[in-house]
Coordinates of C-alpha atoms and ligand atoms in Angstrom, one line a residue:
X1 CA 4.2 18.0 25.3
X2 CA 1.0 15.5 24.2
X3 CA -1.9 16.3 24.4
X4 CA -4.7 14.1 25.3
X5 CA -7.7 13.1 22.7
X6 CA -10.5 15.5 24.4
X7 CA -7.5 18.4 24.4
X8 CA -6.9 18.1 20.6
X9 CA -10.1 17.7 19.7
X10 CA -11.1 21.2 22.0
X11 CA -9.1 22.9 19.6
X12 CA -10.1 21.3 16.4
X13 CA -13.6 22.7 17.7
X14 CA -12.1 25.7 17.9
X15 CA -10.2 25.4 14.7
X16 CA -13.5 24.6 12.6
X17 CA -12.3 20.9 12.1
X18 CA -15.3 18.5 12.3
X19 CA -15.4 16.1 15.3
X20 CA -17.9 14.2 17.0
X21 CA -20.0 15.8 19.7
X22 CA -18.2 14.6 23.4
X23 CA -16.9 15.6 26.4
X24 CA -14.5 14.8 29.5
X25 CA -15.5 12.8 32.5
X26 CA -13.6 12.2 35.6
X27 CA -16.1 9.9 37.0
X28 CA -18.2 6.8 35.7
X29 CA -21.6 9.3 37.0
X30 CA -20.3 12.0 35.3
X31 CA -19.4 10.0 31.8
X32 CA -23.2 9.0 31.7
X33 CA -24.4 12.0 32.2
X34 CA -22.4 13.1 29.5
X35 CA -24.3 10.6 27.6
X36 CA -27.5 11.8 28.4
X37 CA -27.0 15.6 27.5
X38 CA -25.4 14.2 24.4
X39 CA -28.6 12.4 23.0
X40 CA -28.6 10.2 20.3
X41 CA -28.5 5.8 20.8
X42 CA -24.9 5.1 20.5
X43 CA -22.2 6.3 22.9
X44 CA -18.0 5.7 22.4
X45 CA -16.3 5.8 26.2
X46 CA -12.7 6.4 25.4
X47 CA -9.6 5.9 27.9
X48 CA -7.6 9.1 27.9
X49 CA -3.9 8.3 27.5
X50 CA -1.5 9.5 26.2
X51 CA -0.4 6.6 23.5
X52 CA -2.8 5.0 20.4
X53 CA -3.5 1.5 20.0
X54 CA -6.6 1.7 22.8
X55 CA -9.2 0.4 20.4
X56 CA -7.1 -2.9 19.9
X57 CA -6.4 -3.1 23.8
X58 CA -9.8 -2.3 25.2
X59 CA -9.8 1.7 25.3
X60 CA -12.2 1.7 22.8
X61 CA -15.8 0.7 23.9
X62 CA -18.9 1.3 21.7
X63 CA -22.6 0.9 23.1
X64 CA -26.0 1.4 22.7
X65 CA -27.3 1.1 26.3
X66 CA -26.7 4.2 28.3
X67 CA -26.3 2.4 31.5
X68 CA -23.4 0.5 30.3
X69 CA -21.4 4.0 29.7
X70 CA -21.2 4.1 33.4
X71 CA -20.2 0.7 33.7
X72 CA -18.1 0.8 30.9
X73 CA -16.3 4.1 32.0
X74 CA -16.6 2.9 35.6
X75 CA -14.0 -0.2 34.2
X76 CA -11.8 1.6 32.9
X77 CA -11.2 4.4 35.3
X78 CA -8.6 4.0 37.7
X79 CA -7.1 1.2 35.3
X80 CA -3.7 1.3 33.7
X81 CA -4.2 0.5 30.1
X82 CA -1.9 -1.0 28.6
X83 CA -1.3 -0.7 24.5
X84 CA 0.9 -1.8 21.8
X85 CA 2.1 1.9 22.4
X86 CA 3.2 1.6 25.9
X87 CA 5.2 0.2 28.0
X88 CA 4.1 -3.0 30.6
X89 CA 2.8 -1.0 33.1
X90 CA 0.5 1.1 30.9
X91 CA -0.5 4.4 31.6
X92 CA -3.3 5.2 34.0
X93 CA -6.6 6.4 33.3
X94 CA -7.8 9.1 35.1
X95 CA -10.4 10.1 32.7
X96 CA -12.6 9.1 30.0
X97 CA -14.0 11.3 27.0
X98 CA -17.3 10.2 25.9
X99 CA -18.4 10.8 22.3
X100 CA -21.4 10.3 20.0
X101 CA -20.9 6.8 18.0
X102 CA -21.0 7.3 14.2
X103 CA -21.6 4.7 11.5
X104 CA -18.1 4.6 9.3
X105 CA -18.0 4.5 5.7
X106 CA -13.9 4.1 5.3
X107 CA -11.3 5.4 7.5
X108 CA -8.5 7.1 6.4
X109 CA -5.2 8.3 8.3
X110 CA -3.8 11.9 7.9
X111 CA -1.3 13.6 9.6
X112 CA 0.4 16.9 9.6
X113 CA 4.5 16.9 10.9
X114 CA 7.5 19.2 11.3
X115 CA 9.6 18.2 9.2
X116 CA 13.1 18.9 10.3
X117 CA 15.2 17.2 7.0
X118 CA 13.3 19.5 4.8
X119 CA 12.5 22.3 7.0
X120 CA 9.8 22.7 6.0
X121 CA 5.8 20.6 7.1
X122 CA 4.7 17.7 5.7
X123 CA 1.0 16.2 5.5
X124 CA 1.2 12.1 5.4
X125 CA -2.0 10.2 4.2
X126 CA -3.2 6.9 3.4
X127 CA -6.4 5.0 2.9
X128 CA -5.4 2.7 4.9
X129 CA -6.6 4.7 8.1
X130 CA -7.8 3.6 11.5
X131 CA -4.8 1.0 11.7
X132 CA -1.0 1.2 12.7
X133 CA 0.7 3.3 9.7
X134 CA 3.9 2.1 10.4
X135 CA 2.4 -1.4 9.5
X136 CA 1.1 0.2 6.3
X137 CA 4.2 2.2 5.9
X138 CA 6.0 -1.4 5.9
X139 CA 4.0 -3.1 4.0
X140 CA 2.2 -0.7 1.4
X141 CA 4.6 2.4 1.0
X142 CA 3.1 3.2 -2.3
X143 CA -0.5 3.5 -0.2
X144 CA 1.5 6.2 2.0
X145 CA 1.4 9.6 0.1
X146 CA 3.2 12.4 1.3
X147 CA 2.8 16.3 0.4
X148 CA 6.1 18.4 1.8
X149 CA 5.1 22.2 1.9
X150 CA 7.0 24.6 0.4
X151 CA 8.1 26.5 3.0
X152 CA 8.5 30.2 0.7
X153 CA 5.5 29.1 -1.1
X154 CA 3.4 28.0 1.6
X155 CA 0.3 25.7 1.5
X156 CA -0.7 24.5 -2.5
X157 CA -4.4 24.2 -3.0
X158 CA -4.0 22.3 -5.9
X159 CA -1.2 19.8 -4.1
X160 CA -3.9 19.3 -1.4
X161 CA -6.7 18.7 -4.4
X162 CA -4.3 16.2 -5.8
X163 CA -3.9 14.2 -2.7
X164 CA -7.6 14.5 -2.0
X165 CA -8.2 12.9 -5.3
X166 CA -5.5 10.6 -4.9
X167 CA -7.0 9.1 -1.5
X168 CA -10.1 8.5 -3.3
X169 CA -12.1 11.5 -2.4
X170 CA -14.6 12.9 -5.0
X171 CA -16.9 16.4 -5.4
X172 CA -18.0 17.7 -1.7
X173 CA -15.3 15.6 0.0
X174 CA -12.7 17.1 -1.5
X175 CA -13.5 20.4 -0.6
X176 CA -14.0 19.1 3.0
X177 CA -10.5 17.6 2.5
X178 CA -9.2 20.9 1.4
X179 CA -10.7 23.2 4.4
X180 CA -9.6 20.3 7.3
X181 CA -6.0 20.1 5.6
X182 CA -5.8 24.1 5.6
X183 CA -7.5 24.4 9.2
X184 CA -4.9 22.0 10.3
X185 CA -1.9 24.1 8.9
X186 CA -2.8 27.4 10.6
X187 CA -3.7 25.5 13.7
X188 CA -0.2 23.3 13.7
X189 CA 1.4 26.8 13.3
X190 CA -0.4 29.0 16.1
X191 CA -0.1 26.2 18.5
X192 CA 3.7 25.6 17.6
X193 CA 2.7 21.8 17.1
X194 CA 5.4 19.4 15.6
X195 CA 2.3 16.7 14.9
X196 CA -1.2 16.8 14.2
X197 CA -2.6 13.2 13.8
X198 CA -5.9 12.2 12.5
X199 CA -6.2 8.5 12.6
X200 CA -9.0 7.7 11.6
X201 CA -10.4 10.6 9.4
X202 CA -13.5 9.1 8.5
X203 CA -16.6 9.3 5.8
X204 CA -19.6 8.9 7.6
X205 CA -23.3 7.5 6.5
X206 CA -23.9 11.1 5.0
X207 CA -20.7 11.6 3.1
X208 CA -18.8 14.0 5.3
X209 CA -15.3 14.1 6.6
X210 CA -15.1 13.7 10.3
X211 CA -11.8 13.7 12.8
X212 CA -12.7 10.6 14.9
X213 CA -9.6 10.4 16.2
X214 CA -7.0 12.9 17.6
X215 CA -3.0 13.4 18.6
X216 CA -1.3 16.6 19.3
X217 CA 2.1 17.0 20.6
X218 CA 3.7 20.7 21.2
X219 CA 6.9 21.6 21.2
X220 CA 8.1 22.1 24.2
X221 CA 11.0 24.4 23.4
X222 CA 7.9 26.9 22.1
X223 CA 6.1 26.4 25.5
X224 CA 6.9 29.8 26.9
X225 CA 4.8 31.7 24.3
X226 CA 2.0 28.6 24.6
X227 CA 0.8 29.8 27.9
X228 CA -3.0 29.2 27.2
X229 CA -1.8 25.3 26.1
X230 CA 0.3 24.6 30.0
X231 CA -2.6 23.7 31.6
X232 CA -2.7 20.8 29.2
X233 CA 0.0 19.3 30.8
X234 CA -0.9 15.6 32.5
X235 CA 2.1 14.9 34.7
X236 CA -0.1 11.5 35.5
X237 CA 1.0 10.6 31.8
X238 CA 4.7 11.9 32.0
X239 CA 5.6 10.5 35.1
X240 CA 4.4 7.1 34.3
X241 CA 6.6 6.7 30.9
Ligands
ADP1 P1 -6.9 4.3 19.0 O1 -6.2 4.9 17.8 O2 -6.1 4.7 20.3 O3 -7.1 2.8 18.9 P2 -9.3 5.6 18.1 O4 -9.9 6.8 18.6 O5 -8.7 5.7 16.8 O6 -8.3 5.0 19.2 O7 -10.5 4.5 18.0 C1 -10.2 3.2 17.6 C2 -11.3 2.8 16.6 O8 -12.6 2.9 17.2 C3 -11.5 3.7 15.4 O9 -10.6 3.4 14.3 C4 -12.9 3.6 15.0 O10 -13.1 2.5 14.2 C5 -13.6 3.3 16.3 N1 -14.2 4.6 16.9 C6 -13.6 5.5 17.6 N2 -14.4 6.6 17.9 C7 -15.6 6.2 17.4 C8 -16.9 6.8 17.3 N3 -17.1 8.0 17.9 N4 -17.9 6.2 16.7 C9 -17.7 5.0 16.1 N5 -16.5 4.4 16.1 C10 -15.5 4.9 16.7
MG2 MG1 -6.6 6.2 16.4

């Protein structure tokens, strides 16, 4: 089962993984309203579908005027977006989430999967974030660094220090890389998730690691003891695939 953006990232808040501040609209009113309880000059409306790719096909929109958020979101609702990541038809959007914009130092991409070859999990990470990682993957393996856990041993600080350093990350950010990477773990195992993607992880102006972006998908086999996750579920985004 995905889940959609604003889903994933309720339970990174809940996990203690930084995001953005945001919420959910299901209405172009609502979205700037959102905007105005959420302060601040800048304002990201993002369609909420299930597949990646929006920023490239117009998901994505960034602005400093906060009557554009209800124009903006007002465009996009009750479209069918269509991404590199979907089929011709799109999917539709039935609602927008509507976040704080943030200045971005370097993005990077990190994910967290079951991996059923080595029974075990694997993190996946790269520099190269914010773009398609299969392209990076394809054309820069060596910029793809992988981490398998040990599944007896569980999580290895010092593996996760390594790959923090590795990225590029130095003093307060790899601690920060450290606490998201170990958040994500005990989050991918309460919520039976077989991914956690964070693409793009960002450094912002101040230094600090923020989730900007945000994929979950749940096993469905371990839906009957995910009850509190079901009303996740977006047939709207199913259906249409
Ligand atoms: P997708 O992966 O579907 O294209 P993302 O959420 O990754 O969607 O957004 C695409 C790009 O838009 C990001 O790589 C980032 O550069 C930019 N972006 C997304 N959210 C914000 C934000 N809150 N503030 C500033 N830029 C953002
Ligand atoms: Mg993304």
């Amino acid at each position: 089962m995905n889940l959609h953006e604003y889903q994933s990232k309720e339970l990174f808040l809940n996990a203690g993984i930084p995001i953005l501040k945001g919420a959910v609209a299901l209405s172009s009113i609502k979205a700037k309203t959102v905007a105005e309880q959420l302060g601040g000059d800048v304002w990201v409306i993002k369609a909420q579908v299930h597949a990646g790719g929006r920023g490239k096909a117009g998901g994505v929109k960034i602005t400093n005027n906060i009557d554009e958020v209800e124009s903006i979101a007002s465009s996009m609702l009750g479209s069918n977006l269509i991404t590199k990541q979907t089929d011709r038809n799109g999917l539709p959007v039935d609602c927008v989430y509507v976040e704080c914009g943030t200045e971005i130092r370097s993005e990077f991409y990190l994910s967290l999967l079951v991996d059923r070859a080595k029974e075990s999990w694997t993190f996946i990470a790269s520099s190269e974030g914010g773009v398609d990682i299969e392209a990076v993957a394809d054309e820069t393996p060596n910029k793809i660094l992988k981490y398998t856990v040990n599944p007896i041993e569980g999580l290895n600080e010092a593996e996760l220090s390594h790959m923090a350093t590795e990225l590029g990350f130095v003093n307060e950010t790899v601690i920060e890389f450290i606490d998201i990477t170990t958040k994500l773990f005990l989050l991918a195992k309460q919520t039976d998730a077989n991914l956690i993607e964070i693409n793009p992880l960002i450094i912002d102006s101040t230094d600090h690691l923020i989730a900007l972006d945000s994929k979950i998908t749940i096993d469905s086999n371990a839906l009957f003891r995910q009850e509190v996750l079901m009303h996740y579920k977006d047939p709207n985004q199913e259906n249409a695939l």
